[in-house]
Amino acid sequence: MRPATSSRADAALRPALEHLVKGIVDHPDDVRVRLVDNRRGPRLEVRVHPEDLGTVIGRGGRTARALRQVVGSVGGKGIRVDIVDAF
């Protein structure tokens, strides 16, 4: 069952999350979203320009929480979203 979730995340959720993040940052060309599949399940890893990190996380983590909620609603509960600070 994990490969179906993984392929769905890569086919539909990765481009959708990338589109959402590109819409809120100042450096949209530096946005990278990749699917990492490990033993804890699929994870979408978001990398942005260092100046945009605060924008993507938001005040008190509100923006990051909203992005996770959208991905969870569209793709199911098993897919995590991590915002990585290293560019």
XYZ file of N, CA, C and O in Angstrom:
348
model
N 0.815 -1.190 0.000
C 0.000 0.000 0.000
C 0.865 1.264 0.000
O 0.472 2.277 -0.519
N 2.049 1.230 0.558
C 2.898 2.399 0.595
C 3.305 2.903 -0.785
O 3.313 4.097 -0.999
N 3.607 2.035 -1.763
C 3.966 2.566 -3.076
C 2.854 3.380 -3.729
O 3.118 4.348 -4.411
N 1.589 3.018 -3.522
C 0.491 3.787 -4.099
C 0.443 5.179 -3.491
O 0.253 6.169 -4.188
N 0.625 5.271 -2.177
C 0.640 6.566 -1.522
C 1.833 7.378 -1.994
O 1.732 8.563 -2.260
N 2.951 6.721 -2.126
C 4.168 7.392 -2.548
C 4.047 7.934 -3.971
O 4.447 9.057 -4.249
N 3.494 7.152 -4.870
C 3.352 7.622 -6.250
C 2.306 8.724 -6.347
O 2.461 9.655 -7.132
N 1.257 8.650 -5.548
C 0.244 9.708 -5.544
C 0.850 11.006 -5.017
O 0.596 12.080 -5.546
N 1.689 10.890 -3.982
C 2.331 12.076 -3.430
C 3.252 12.715 -4.448
O 3.315 13.939 -4.573
N 3.964 11.903 -5.191
C 4.903 12.450 -6.165
C 4.171 13.024 -7.373
O 4.576 14.040 -7.922
N 3.097 12.401 -7.789
C 2.389 12.831 -8.998
C 1.522 14.062 -8.763
O 1.467 14.945 -9.613
N 0.837 14.128 -7.655
C -0.130 15.207 -7.460
C 0.269 16.185 -6.361
O 0.143 17.398 -6.534
N 0.736 15.681 -5.246
C 0.979 16.553 -4.107
C 2.257 17.371 -4.229
O 2.289 18.533 -3.827
N 3.297 16.784 -4.764
C 4.564 17.508 -4.880
C 4.414 18.767 -5.734
O 4.783 19.861 -5.302
N 3.837 18.678 -6.948
C 3.652 19.911 -7.735
C 2.689 20.905 -7.074
O 2.889 22.114 -7.169
N 1.668 20.396 -6.406
C 0.707 21.290 -5.750
C 1.367 22.043 -4.597
O 1.186 23.260 -4.450
N 2.147 21.339 -3.784
C 2.838 21.987 -2.674
C 3.868 22.985 -3.199
O 4.004 24.084 -2.668
N 4.568 22.612 -4.246
C 5.555 23.518 -4.843
C 4.869 24.791 -5.345
O 5.374 25.901 -5.150
N 3.720 24.663 -5.968
C 2.964 25.817 -6.461
C 2.544 26.726 -5.305
O 2.660 27.957 -5.400
N 2.056 26.134 -4.218
C 1.631 26.924 -3.059
C 2.801 27.689 -2.454
O 2.681 28.871 -2.138
N 3.922 27.016 -2.289
C 5.080 27.656 -1.670
C 5.642 28.748 -2.578
O 6.001 29.828 -2.108
N 5.701 28.489 -3.878
C 6.218 29.498 -4.810
C 5.368 30.770 -4.789
O 5.868 31.855 -5.056
N 4.101 30.631 -4.469
C 3.213 31.790 -4.432
C 3.424 32.707 -3.245
O 2.969 33.852 -3.262
N 4.120 32.248 -2.209
C 4.270 33.074 -1.008
C 5.695 33.549 -0.759
O 5.923 34.320 0.162
N 6.657 33.107 -1.558
C 8.052 33.463 -1.303
C 8.526 34.567 -2.250
O 7.904 34.823 -3.283
N 9.641 35.194 -1.899
C 10.233 36.238 -2.737
C 11.167 35.676 -3.799
O 11.471 36.358 -4.777
N 11.644 34.452 -3.604
C 12.559 33.801 -4.544
C 11.943 32.474 -5.022
O 12.384 31.404 -4.616
N 10.921 32.534 -5.887
C 10.234 31.307 -6.305
C 11.100 30.342 -7.104
O 10.838 29.142 -7.108
N 12.155 30.839 -7.738
C 13.023 29.949 -8.511
C 13.865 29.044 -7.619
O 14.393 28.034 -8.086
N 13.980 29.395 -6.349
C 14.788 28.609 -5.420
C 13.982 27.582 -4.630
O 14.517 26.943 -3.729
N 12.709 27.442 -4.922
C 11.870 26.477 -4.201
C 12.092 25.082 -4.769
O 12.034 24.875 -5.980
N 12.354 24.135 -3.890
C 12.524 22.727 -4.273
C 11.678 21.870 -3.343
O 11.757 22.008 -2.127
N 10.883 21.003 -3.922
C 10.094 20.046 -3.150
C 10.436 18.664 -3.672
O 10.347 18.405 -4.871
N 10.849 17.789 -2.774
C 11.166 16.428 -3.207
C 10.510 15.431 -2.263
O 10.276 15.720 -1.090
N 10.225 14.284 -2.815
C 9.603 13.213 -2.053
C 10.692 12.302 -1.509
O 11.538 11.820 -2.262
N 10.681 12.107 -0.205
C 11.615 11.201 0.454
C 10.783 10.084 1.069
O 9.859 10.342 1.836
N 11.095 8.862 0.704
C 10.349 7.721 1.219
C 11.261 6.916 2.132
O 12.261 6.367 1.687
N 10.941 6.909 3.414
C 11.737 6.136 4.361
C 10.835 5.232 5.178
O 9.644 5.122 4.897
N 11.381 4.609 6.183
C 10.594 3.620 6.933
C 9.442 4.233 7.717
O 8.495 3.547 8.070
N 9.489 5.529 7.963
C 8.382 6.201 8.651
C 7.281 6.630 7.691
O 6.266 7.177 8.103
N 7.491 6.393 6.400
C 6.490 6.737 5.406
C 6.960 7.871 4.522
O 8.045 8.413 4.702
N 6.144 8.250 3.557
C 6.537 9.303 2.617
C 6.573 10.675 3.293
O 5.781 10.975 4.188
N 7.517 11.488 2.834
C 7.685 12.827 3.390
C 7.997 13.774 2.242
O 8.838 13.493 1.398
N 7.299 14.888 2.192
C 7.606 15.930 1.217
C 8.530 16.930 1.896
O 8.185 17.513 2.924
N 9.695 17.111 1.317
C 10.723 17.970 1.891
C 10.768 19.265 1.098
O 11.007 19.247 -0.113
N 10.542 20.384 1.759
C 10.501 21.695 1.112
C 11.797 22.436 1.432
O 12.161 22.589 2.593
N 12.483 22.888 0.389
C 13.693 23.701 0.543
C 13.449 25.047 -0.141
O 12.966 25.088 -1.268
N 13.773 26.117 0.573
C 13.570 27.461 0.039
C 14.843 28.274 0.255
O 15.758 27.867 0.974
N 14.889 29.437 -0.368
C 15.982 30.380 -0.166
C 16.017 30.749 1.324
O 14.965 30.900 1.950
N 17.209 30.909 1.905
C 17.293 31.231 3.341
C 16.498 32.469 3.753
O 15.957 32.512 4.865
N 16.383 33.455 2.883
C 15.604 34.647 3.214
C 14.108 34.368 3.263
O 13.352 35.132 3.873
N 13.657 33.296 2.619
C 12.232 32.962 2.571
C 11.810 31.977 3.652
O 10.621 31.658 3.764
N 12.741 31.502 4.435
C 12.416 30.480 5.437
C 11.378 30.981 6.440
O 10.418 30.278 6.761
N 11.545 32.197 6.912
C 10.586 32.761 7.859
C 9.200 32.923 7.261
O 8.189 32.737 7.940
N 9.146 33.242 5.986
C 7.854 33.392 5.306
C 7.128 32.059 5.216
O 5.916 31.991 5.437
N 7.865 31.004 4.904
C 7.240 29.688 4.750
C 6.814 29.129 6.101
O 5.768 28.490 6.209
N 7.594 29.392 7.135
C 7.219 28.904 8.468
C 6.087 29.744 9.032
O 5.134 29.222 9.589
N 6.178 31.054 8.888
C 5.126 31.937 9.364
C 5.236 32.226 10.849
O 6.013 31.611 11.572
N 4.461 33.176 11.306
C 4.477 33.560 12.717
C 3.890 32.437 13.567
O 2.747 32.048 13.403
N 4.718 31.913 14.427
C 4.264 30.818 15.292
C 4.028 29.516 14.536
O 3.382 28.621 15.051
N 4.537 29.422 13.315
C 4.371 28.201 12.533
C 3.030 28.090 11.834
O 2.672 27.019 11.335
N 2.309 29.184 11.745
C 0.963 29.145 11.149
C 0.969 28.748 9.674
O 0.147 27.955 9.232
N 1.882 29.322 8.910
C 1.921 29.017 7.478
C 2.322 27.572 7.244
O 1.717 26.870 6.424
N 3.331 27.104 7.976
C 3.761 25.710 7.847
C 2.623 24.761 8.227
O 2.386 23.755 7.545
N 1.908 25.082 9.272
C 0.770 24.258 9.697
C -0.319 24.245 8.634
O -0.916 23.199 8.356
N -0.570 25.398 8.011
C -1.590 25.475 6.957
C -1.177 24.645 5.738
O -2.011 23.943 5.153
N 0.101 24.706 5.371
C 0.581 23.894 4.248
C 0.425 22.406 4.558
O 0.007 21.625 3.705
N 0.756 22.012 5.772
C 0.600 20.603 6.175
C -0.865 20.186 6.160
O -1.190 19.062 5.776
N -1.743 21.085 6.565
C -3.166 20.774 6.580
C -3.703 20.590 5.160
O -4.481 19.666 4.899
N -3.284 21.426 4.230
C -3.722 21.295 2.837
C -3.237 19.969 2.255
O -4.001 19.233 1.632
N -1.962 19.655 2.465
C -1.414 18.398 1.952
C -2.126 17.212 2.588
O -2.461 16.237 1.914
N -2.388 17.290 3.888
C -3.102 16.209 4.570
C -4.519 16.035 4.060
O -5.014 14.918 3.931
N -5.186 17.137 3.748
C -6.559 17.065 3.249
C -6.617 16.482 1.843
O -7.508 15.711 1.521
N -5.663 16.847 1.026
C -5.665 16.384 -0.358
C -5.077 14.984 -0.478
O -5.598 14.143 -1.210
N -3.998 14.726 0.253
C -3.258 13.491 0.052
C -3.416 12.428 1.102
O -2.881 11.338 0.946
N -4.100 12.702 2.169
C -4.237 11.707 3.218
C -3.333 12.001 4.396
O -2.457 12.849 4.339
N -3.546 11.283 5.458
C -2.835 11.548 6.708
C -1.406 11.025 6.712
O -0.598 11.451 7.503
N -1.064 10.085 5.855
C 0.229 9.427 5.941
C 1.396 10.202 5.368
O 2.533 9.772 5.479
N 1.168 11.365 4.787
C 2.243 12.108 4.136
C 2.622 13.299 5.005
O 1.794 14.130 5.342
N 3.906 13.362 5.353
C 4.398 14.451 6.184
C 5.020 15.527 5.305
O 5.480 15.257 4.213
N 5.043 16.742 5.831
C 5.688 17.859 5.141
C 6.730 18.433 6.090
O 6.418 18.797 7.215
N 7.987 18.469 5.630
C 9.072 19.042 6.425
C 9.671 20.220 5.672
O 9.908 20.145 4.464
N 9.927 21.293 6.411
C 10.570 22.459 5.837
C 12.018 22.426 6.301
O 12.300 22.480 7.493
N 12.920 22.299 5.338
C 14.333 22.099 5.631
C 15.048 23.441 5.479
O 14.865 24.144 4.491
N 15.893 23.768 6.453
C 16.546 25.077 6.423
C 17.785 25.104 5.539
O 18.213 26.156 5.103
N 18.382 23.968 5.260
C 19.573 23.950 4.403
C 19.150 24.094 2.949
O 18.259 23.403 2.489
N 19.815 24.983 2.224
C 19.453 25.200 0.834
C 20.268 24.400 -0.077
O 21.156 23.951 -0.330
